[in-house]
Amino acid sequence: MSVQPSTEFHPRWYRAPVSTYWWMGSWRYSLFILRELTSVAVAWSVVVTLLLLRSLLKGPDAYAHFTHRMQAPWMLALNIIAFCFLLLHTITWFNLAPRAMPVRVGGKRVPEFLVAAPNYVLWVVASAAIAWFVLRKS
């Protein structure tokens, strides 16, 4: 059974043509599309991490080859760009948390800052702990 798009008594609805670049008309839409593109950087980071783990499991020679490959200028540039996209992804995600999960206390909505701030604090604490662990002298 097929549904006909229009009949004699129900004409086809008008749909205005939309440009492929509709999102470039507003900064908010551009930021939305840019944030969606950050998923590519997240996937890239996952692949690099999995390749790192694989090289560690294969032994010192494989790890040396992996680190040598990661030191190529184009690879460094790609990872720096991916890192910037990951920062954008994290910041926009933390800023969306209060809207995605509105918290109410005593019937009043908690300010967005108080919902987002713990995410940032935990991010800084975790980053500091990892930096201390990685950069400490043995």
XYZ file of C-alpha atoms in Angstrom:
138
model
C 0.000 0.000 0.000
C 1.648 3.200 -1.106
C 0.881 6.629 0.243
C 0.373 9.229 -2.440
C 2.022 12.596 -1.775
C -1.058 14.464 -2.964
C -4.643 13.888 -3.981
C -7.283 15.919 -5.744
C -8.586 17.231 -2.418
C -5.280 17.433 -0.584
C -2.620 19.165 -2.645
C 1.028 18.563 -1.970
C 2.409 20.787 0.781
C 4.865 23.470 -0.159
C 8.363 23.018 1.180
C 10.682 25.937 0.728
C 14.054 24.951 -0.728
C 16.801 25.015 1.893
C 20.425 25.643 1.030
C 23.032 23.076 1.961
C 24.817 25.838 3.834
C 21.820 26.935 5.920
C 23.900 26.642 9.070
C 26.321 29.377 7.972
C 23.675 32.070 8.425
C 24.035 32.218 12.191
C 26.929 31.801 14.630
C 24.776 29.538 16.833
C 24.074 27.179 13.950
C 27.729 27.215 12.894
C 28.791 26.355 16.437
C 26.233 23.539 16.471
C 27.615 22.043 13.253
C 31.187 22.530 14.469
C 30.307 20.737 17.692
C 28.818 17.865 15.711
C 32.049 17.654 13.710
C 34.008 17.247 16.939
C 32.823 13.637 16.985
C 35.397 12.991 14.248
C 38.140 14.214 16.610
C 36.765 11.997 19.376
C 36.864 8.996 17.032
C 40.417 9.911 15.949
C 41.540 10.053 19.588
C 40.008 6.660 20.278
C 41.809 5.158 17.273
C 45.150 6.664 18.354
C 44.658 5.364 21.901
C 43.827 1.870 20.646
C 46.878 1.899 18.368
C 49.001 3.001 21.330
C 47.693 0.118 23.436
C 48.309 -2.318 20.587
C 51.896 -1.122 20.210
C 52.454 -1.470 23.958
C 51.181 -5.043 23.863
C 53.446 -5.931 20.933
C 56.604 -4.862 22.743
C 59.293 -2.173 22.813
C 60.026 -2.242 19.080
C 56.383 -1.684 18.147
C 56.109 1.096 20.730
C 59.242 2.792 19.365
C 57.799 2.571 15.850
C 54.494 4.055 17.079
C 56.185 6.978 18.843
C 58.369 7.620 15.795
C 55.281 7.723 13.574
C 53.480 10.063 16.001
C 56.411 12.532 15.829
C 55.882 13.258 12.138
C 55.015 16.947 11.606
C 51.706 16.207 9.872
C 50.733 13.838 12.695
C 51.577 16.451 15.332
C 49.496 19.037 13.458
C 46.595 16.607 13.141
C 46.728 15.780 16.849
C 46.882 19.463 17.839
C 43.810 20.166 15.696
C 42.057 17.134 17.198
C 42.958 18.363 20.687
C 41.395 21.764 19.963
C 38.244 20.049 18.729
C 38.213 17.887 21.866
C 38.414 21.014 24.018
C 35.476 22.511 22.123
C 33.555 19.255 22.521
C 34.204 19.145 26.265
C 33.364 22.786 26.924
C 30.148 22.703 24.910
C 29.136 19.415 26.543
C 29.682 20.803 30.032
C 27.713 23.924 29.105
C 24.829 21.766 27.857
C 24.637 19.716 31.057
C 22.448 22.196 32.990
C 19.973 22.366 30.114
C 19.867 18.616 29.579
C 19.416 17.907 33.283
C 17.669 20.785 35.052
C 18.087 20.424 38.813
C 15.381 21.673 41.139
C 15.798 22.205 44.861
C 12.785 23.251 46.889
C 10.773 23.813 43.718
C 13.289 26.309 42.344
C 15.649 25.630 39.509
C 19.324 25.628 40.470
C 21.337 28.186 38.441
C 23.085 26.708 35.412
C 26.466 27.790 36.763
C 26.063 25.578 39.848
C 25.314 22.546 37.685
C 28.147 23.133 35.183
C 30.818 24.236 37.681
C 31.371 20.784 39.278
C 32.101 19.374 35.818
C 34.810 21.972 35.264
C 36.244 21.488 38.770
C 36.423 17.722 38.304
C 38.011 18.234 34.871
C 40.736 20.460 36.348
C 41.356 18.073 39.269
C 41.563 15.027 36.979
C 43.857 16.883 34.554
C 46.119 17.997 37.405
C 46.288 14.452 38.799
C 47.162 13.004 35.403
C 49.746 15.743 34.768
C 51.322 15.109 38.175
C 51.456 11.365 37.524
C 52.951 11.759 34.036
C 55.373 14.614 34.753
C 56.698 13.585 38.176
C 60.316 12.570 38.467
C 60.840 8.924 39.256
